Amino acid sequence: LLRVNAAGVVLILVCTLGDLSNPELRILTNQLDDIRHGGQEVEVKRLSIRGLLPETEYYMTYDGSTTMPACHETVTWIILNKPIYITKQQMFLLHVSIPKHILKLAETIKLVEIK
């Protein structure tokens, strides 16, 4: 159950490198070339949020804080116990899509080094 007075909910998807990726994640990463700058938008015509999630009924929740300053303790975190799969190419696309100032500010973001 989620707290009614929580300011937000954060769902953590653990990604594991694999030869094939989650089909719904593929839909999202295929759009990254079209949103290179802040303020740009792209319409995703078909996306199943349920399909983006791993098949599991087990998860952990805890009340915590946001990861960006001022780190207010107003968020309920949901951590799923199974990963979804992502390819090295998709991981690279995500890495280069995140603005550098966000990477510097969000020290909790850990990205796999792509070689």
JSON list of C-alpha atoms in Angstrom, two decimals:
[
{"chain": "A", "resi": 1, "resn": "LEU", "atom": "CA", "xyz": [0.00, 0.00, 0.00]},
{"chain": "A", "resi": 2, "resn": "LEU", "atom": "CA", "xyz": [1.14, 3.51, -0.76]},
{"chain": "A", "resi": 3, "resn": "ARG", "atom": "CA", "xyz": [0.88, 6.38, 1.69]},
{"chain": "A", "resi": 4, "resn": "VAL", "atom": "CA", "xyz": [-1.88, 8.77, 0.72]},
{"chain": "A", "resi": 5, "resn": "ASN", "atom": "CA", "xyz": [0.11, 11.83, 1.80]},
{"chain": "A", "resi": 6, "resn": "ALA", "atom": "CA", "xyz": [3.24, 10.91, -0.16]},
{"chain": "A", "resi": 7, "resn": "ALA", "atom": "CA", "xyz": [4.31, 13.60, -2.61]},
{"chain": "A", "resi": 8, "resn": "GLY", "atom": "CA", "xyz": [5.44, 11.05, -5.15]},
{"chain": "A", "resi": 9, "resn": "VAL", "atom": "CA", "xyz": [6.17, 7.47, -6.01]},
{"chain": "A", "resi": 10, "resn": "VAL", "atom": "CA", "xyz": [9.41, 6.23, -7.57]},
{"chain": "A", "resi": 11, "resn": "LEU", "atom": "CA", "xyz": [9.45, 2.84, -9.28]},
{"chain": "A", "resi": 12, "resn": "ILE", "atom": "CA", "xyz": [12.90, 1.35, -9.65]},
{"chain": "A", "resi": 13, "resn": "LEU", "atom": "CA", "xyz": [13.46, -0.95, -12.61]},
{"chain": "A", "resi": 14, "resn": "VAL", "atom": "CA", "xyz": [16.68, -2.93, -12.35]},
{"chain": "A", "resi": 15, "resn": "CYS", "atom": "CA", "xyz": [18.17, -3.47, -15.80]},
{"chain": "A", "resi": 16, "resn": "THR", "atom": "CA", "xyz": [20.46, -6.38, -16.65]},
{"chain": "A", "resi": 17, "resn": "LEU", "atom": "CA", "xyz": [22.55, -6.45, -19.81]},
{"chain": "A", "resi": 18, "resn": "GLY", "atom": "CA", "xyz": [21.40, -9.09, -22.26]},
{"chain": "A", "resi": 19, "resn": "ASP", "atom": "CA", "xyz": [21.36, -9.97, -25.96]},
{"chain": "A", "resi": 20, "resn": "LEU", "atom": "CA", "xyz": [17.67, -9.11, -26.19]},
{"chain": "A", "resi": 21, "resn": "SER", "atom": "CA", "xyz": [15.84, -6.34, -24.42]},
{"chain": "A", "resi": 22, "resn": "ASN", "atom": "CA", "xyz": [12.43, -5.77, -22.97]},
{"chain": "A", "resi": 23, "resn": "PRO", "atom": "CA", "xyz": [10.16, -4.97, -25.97]},
{"chain": "A", "resi": 24, "resn": "GLU", "atom": "CA", "xyz": [8.57, -1.95, -24.26]},
{"chain": "A", "resi": 25, "resn": "LEU", "atom": "CA", "xyz": [11.96, -0.56, -23.29]},
{"chain": "A", "resi": 26, "resn": "ARG", "atom": "CA", "xyz": [12.96, -0.93, -26.94]},
{"chain": "A", "resi": 27, "resn": "ILE", "atom": "CA", "xyz": [9.99, 1.28, -27.93]},
{"chain": "A", "resi": 28, "resn": "LEU", "atom": "CA", "xyz": [11.28, 4.01, -25.60]},
{"chain": "A", "resi": 29, "resn": "THR", "atom": "CA", "xyz": [14.96, 3.80, -26.53]},
{"chain": "A", "resi": 30, "resn": "ASN", "atom": "CA", "xyz": [14.10, 3.87, -30.25]},
{"chain": "A", "resi": 31, "resn": "GLN", "atom": "CA", "xyz": [12.72, 7.39, -29.66]},
{"chain": "A", "resi": 32, "resn": "LEU", "atom": "CA", "xyz": [15.88, 8.81, -28.05]},
{"chain": "A", "resi": 33, "resn": "ASP", "atom": "CA", "xyz": [17.33, 10.17, -31.32]},
{"chain": "A", "resi": 34, "resn": "ASP", "atom": "CA", "xyz": [14.26, 12.40, -31.66]},
{"chain": "A", "resi": 35, "resn": "ILE", "atom": "CA", "xyz": [14.68, 14.10, -28.27]},
{"chain": "A", "resi": 36, "resn": "ARG", "atom": "CA", "xyz": [18.21, 15.45, -28.17]},
{"chain": "A", "resi": 37, "resn": "HIS", "atom": "CA", "xyz": [17.48, 18.78, -26.45]},
{"chain": "A", "resi": 38, "resn": "GLY", "atom": "CA", "xyz": [15.48, 19.88, -23.43]},
{"chain": "A", "resi": 39, "resn": "GLY", "atom": "CA", "xyz": [11.90, 20.77, -24.22]},
{"chain": "A", "resi": 40, "resn": "GLN", "atom": "CA", "xyz": [11.66, 18.45, -27.21]},
{"chain": "A", "resi": 41, "resn": "GLU", "atom": "CA", "xyz": [8.79, 15.99, -27.20]},
{"chain": "A", "resi": 42, "resn": "VAL", "atom": "CA", "xyz": [7.99, 12.82, -29.07]},
{"chain": "A", "resi": 43, "resn": "GLU", "atom": "CA", "xyz": [4.68, 10.98, -29.22]},
{"chain": "A", "resi": 44, "resn": "VAL", "atom": "CA", "xyz": [4.89, 7.32, -28.24]},
{"chain": "A", "resi": 45, "resn": "LYS", "atom": "CA", "xyz": [1.91, 5.76, -29.96]},
{"chain": "A", "resi": 46, "resn": "ARG", "atom": "CA", "xyz": [1.90, 2.35, -28.33]},
{"chain": "A", "resi": 47, "resn": "LEU", "atom": "CA", "xyz": [3.47, 1.57, -24.99]},
{"chain": "A", "resi": 48, "resn": "SER", "atom": "CA", "xyz": [2.39, -0.91, -22.35]},
{"chain": "A", "resi": 49, "resn": "ILE", "atom": "CA", "xyz": [3.54, 0.17, -18.90]},
{"chain": "A", "resi": 50, "resn": "ARG", "atom": "CA", "xyz": [2.66, -3.31, -17.66]},
{"chain": "A", "resi": 51, "resn": "GLY", "atom": "CA", "xyz": [4.84, -4.78, -20.41]},
{"chain": "A", "resi": 52, "resn": "LEU", "atom": "CA", "xyz": [7.74, -2.63, -19.22]},
{"chain": "A", "resi": 53, "resn": "LEU", "atom": "CA", "xyz": [7.62, -4.26, -15.79]},
{"chain": "A", "resi": 54, "resn": "PRO", "atom": "CA", "xyz": [9.15, -7.67, -15.05]},
{"chain": "A", "resi": 55, "resn": "GLU", "atom": "CA", "xyz": [6.78, -10.52, -14.33]},
{"chain": "A", "resi": 56, "resn": "THR", "atom": "CA", "xyz": [6.82, -10.59, -10.56]},
{"chain": "A", "resi": 57, "resn": "GLU", "atom": "CA", "xyz": [4.45, -10.16, -7.68]},
{"chain": "A", "resi": 58, "resn": "TYR", "atom": "CA", "xyz": [7.23, -9.37, -5.22]},
{"chain": "A", "resi": 59, "resn": "TYR", "atom": "CA", "xyz": [8.63, -5.96, -4.42]},
{"chain": "A", "resi": 60, "resn": "MET", "atom": "CA", "xyz": [9.86, -3.83, -1.54]},
{"chain": "A", "resi": 61, "resn": "THR", "atom": "CA", "xyz": [8.68, -0.36, -0.59]},
{"chain": "A", "resi": 62, "resn": "TYR", "atom": "CA", "xyz": [10.08, 2.25, 1.71]},
{"chain": "A", "resi": 63, "resn": "ASP", "atom": "CA", "xyz": [9.45, 5.89, 2.44]},
{"chain": "A", "resi": 64, "resn": "GLY", "atom": "CA", "xyz": [12.44, 8.01, 1.59]},
{"chain": "A", "resi": 65, "resn": "SER", "atom": "CA", "xyz": [13.69, 11.16, -0.02]},
{"chain": "A", "resi": 66, "resn": "THR", "atom": "CA", "xyz": [14.18, 12.49, -3.50]},
{"chain": "A", "resi": 67, "resn": "THR", "atom": "CA", "xyz": [17.68, 12.13, -4.93]},
{"chain": "A", "resi": 68, "resn": "MET", "atom": "CA", "xyz": [17.99, 15.75, -6.00]},
{"chain": "A", "resi": 69, "resn": "PRO", "atom": "CA", "xyz": [18.50, 18.67, -3.63]},
{"chain": "A", "resi": 70, "resn": "ALA", "atom": "CA", "xyz": [16.75, 19.51, -1.29]},
{"chain": "A", "resi": 71, "resn": "CYS", "atom": "CA", "xyz": [16.24, 15.76, -0.80]},
{"chain": "A", "resi": 72, "resn": "HIS", "atom": "CA", "xyz": [12.82, 16.07, 0.82]},
{"chain": "A", "resi": 73, "resn": "GLU", "atom": "CA", "xyz": [11.59, 12.89, 2.47]},
{"chain": "A", "resi": 74, "resn": "THR", "atom": "CA", "xyz": [8.32, 12.81, 0.56]},
{"chain": "A", "resi": 75, "resn": "VAL", "atom": "CA", "xyz": [8.68, 9.85, -1.79]},
{"chain": "A", "resi": 76, "resn": "THR", "atom": "CA", "xyz": [7.60, 6.23, -1.61]},
{"chain": "A", "resi": 77, "resn": "TRP", "atom": "CA", "xyz": [10.16, 4.04, -3.39]},
{"chain": "A", "resi": 78, "resn": "ILE", "atom": "CA", "xyz": [9.07, 0.75, -4.99]},
{"chain": "A", "resi": 79, "resn": "ILE", "atom": "CA", "xyz": [11.83, -1.73, -5.85]},
{"chain": "A", "resi": 80, "resn": "LEU", "atom": "CA", "xyz": [10.92, -4.74, -7.96]},
{"chain": "A", "resi": 81, "resn": "ASN", "atom": "CA", "xyz": [12.77, -7.99, -7.23]},
{"chain": "A", "resi": 82, "resn": "LYS", "atom": "CA", "xyz": [13.43, -9.03, -10.85]},
{"chain": "A", "resi": 83, "resn": "PRO", "atom": "CA", "xyz": [15.28, -7.20, -13.62]},
{"chain": "A", "resi": 84, "resn": "ILE", "atom": "CA", "xyz": [14.27, -6.29, -17.12]},
{"chain": "A", "resi": 85, "resn": "TYR", "atom": "CA", "xyz": [16.81, -6.74, -19.91]},
{"chain": "A", "resi": 86, "resn": "ILE", "atom": "CA", "xyz": [18.62, -4.04, -21.85]},
{"chain": "A", "resi": 87, "resn": "THR", "atom": "CA", "xyz": [21.23, -4.30, -24.61]},
{"chain": "A", "resi": 88, "resn": "LYS", "atom": "CA", "xyz": [24.61, -2.55, -24.52]},
{"chain": "A", "resi": 89, "resn": "GLN", "atom": "CA", "xyz": [23.47, -0.31, -27.38]},
{"chain": "A", "resi": 90, "resn": "GLN", "atom": "CA", "xyz": [20.37, 0.78, -25.45]},
{"chain": "A", "resi": 91, "resn": "MET", "atom": "CA", "xyz": [22.44, 1.43, -22.32]},
{"chain": "A", "resi": 92, "resn": "PHE", "atom": "CA", "xyz": [24.79, 3.59, -24.38]},
{"chain": "A", "resi": 93, "resn": "LEU", "atom": "CA", "xyz": [21.85, 5.54, -25.87]},
{"chain": "A", "resi": 94, "resn": "LEU", "atom": "CA", "xyz": [20.48, 6.22, -22.39]},
{"chain": "A", "resi": 95, "resn": "HIS", "atom": "CA", "xyz": [23.91, 7.28, -21.15]},
{"chain": "A", "resi": 96, "resn": "VAL", "atom": "CA", "xyz": [24.48, 9.83, -23.91]},
{"chain": "A", "resi": 97, "resn": "SER", "atom": "CA", "xyz": [20.90, 11.11, -23.62]},
{"chain": "A", "resi": 98, "resn": "ILE", "atom": "CA", "xyz": [21.20, 12.25, -20.01]},
{"chain": "A", "resi": 99, "resn": "PRO", "atom": "CA", "xyz": [22.47, 15.86, -19.88]},
{"chain": "A", "resi": 100, "resn": "LYS", "atom": "CA", "xyz": [25.90, 16.11, -18.24]},
{"chain": "A", "resi": 101, "resn": "HIS", "atom": "CA", "xyz": [24.73, 18.62, -15.62]},
{"chain": "A", "resi": 102, "resn": "ILE", "atom": "CA", "xyz": [22.12, 16.10, -14.46]},
{"chain": "A", "resi": 103, "resn": "LEU", "atom": "CA", "xyz": [24.76, 13.37, -14.22]},
{"chain": "A", "resi": 104, "resn": "LYS", "atom": "CA", "xyz": [26.95, 15.60, -12.07]},
{"chain": "A", "resi": 105, "resn": "LEU", "atom": "CA", "xyz": [24.04, 16.59, -9.83]},
{"chain": "A", "resi": 106, "resn": "ALA", "atom": "CA", "xyz": [22.56, 13.13, -9.39]},
{"chain": "A", "resi": 107, "resn": "GLU", "atom": "CA", "xyz": [25.39, 11.24, -7.74]},
{"chain": "A", "resi": 108, "resn": "THR", "atom": "CA", "xyz": [23.11, 8.28, -7.13]},
{"chain": "A", "resi": 109, "resn": "ILE", "atom": "CA", "xyz": [22.84, 7.51, -10.86]},
{"chain": "A", "resi": 110, "resn": "LYS", "atom": "CA", "xyz": [25.17, 4.65, -11.67]},
{"chain": "A", "resi": 111, "resn": "LEU", "atom": "CA", "xyz": [25.62, 3.83, -15.35]},
{"chain": "A", "resi": 112, "resn": "VAL", "atom": "CA", "xyz": [27.38, 0.79, -16.73]},
{"chain": "A", "resi": 113, "resn": "GLU", "atom": "CA", "xyz": [30.50, 1.75, -18.64]},
{"chain": "A", "resi": 114, "resn": "ILE", "atom": "CA", "xyz": [30.10, 0.77, -22.28]},
{"chain": "A", "resi": 115, "resn": "LYS", "atom": "CA", "xyz": [33.28, -0.37, -23.99]}
]
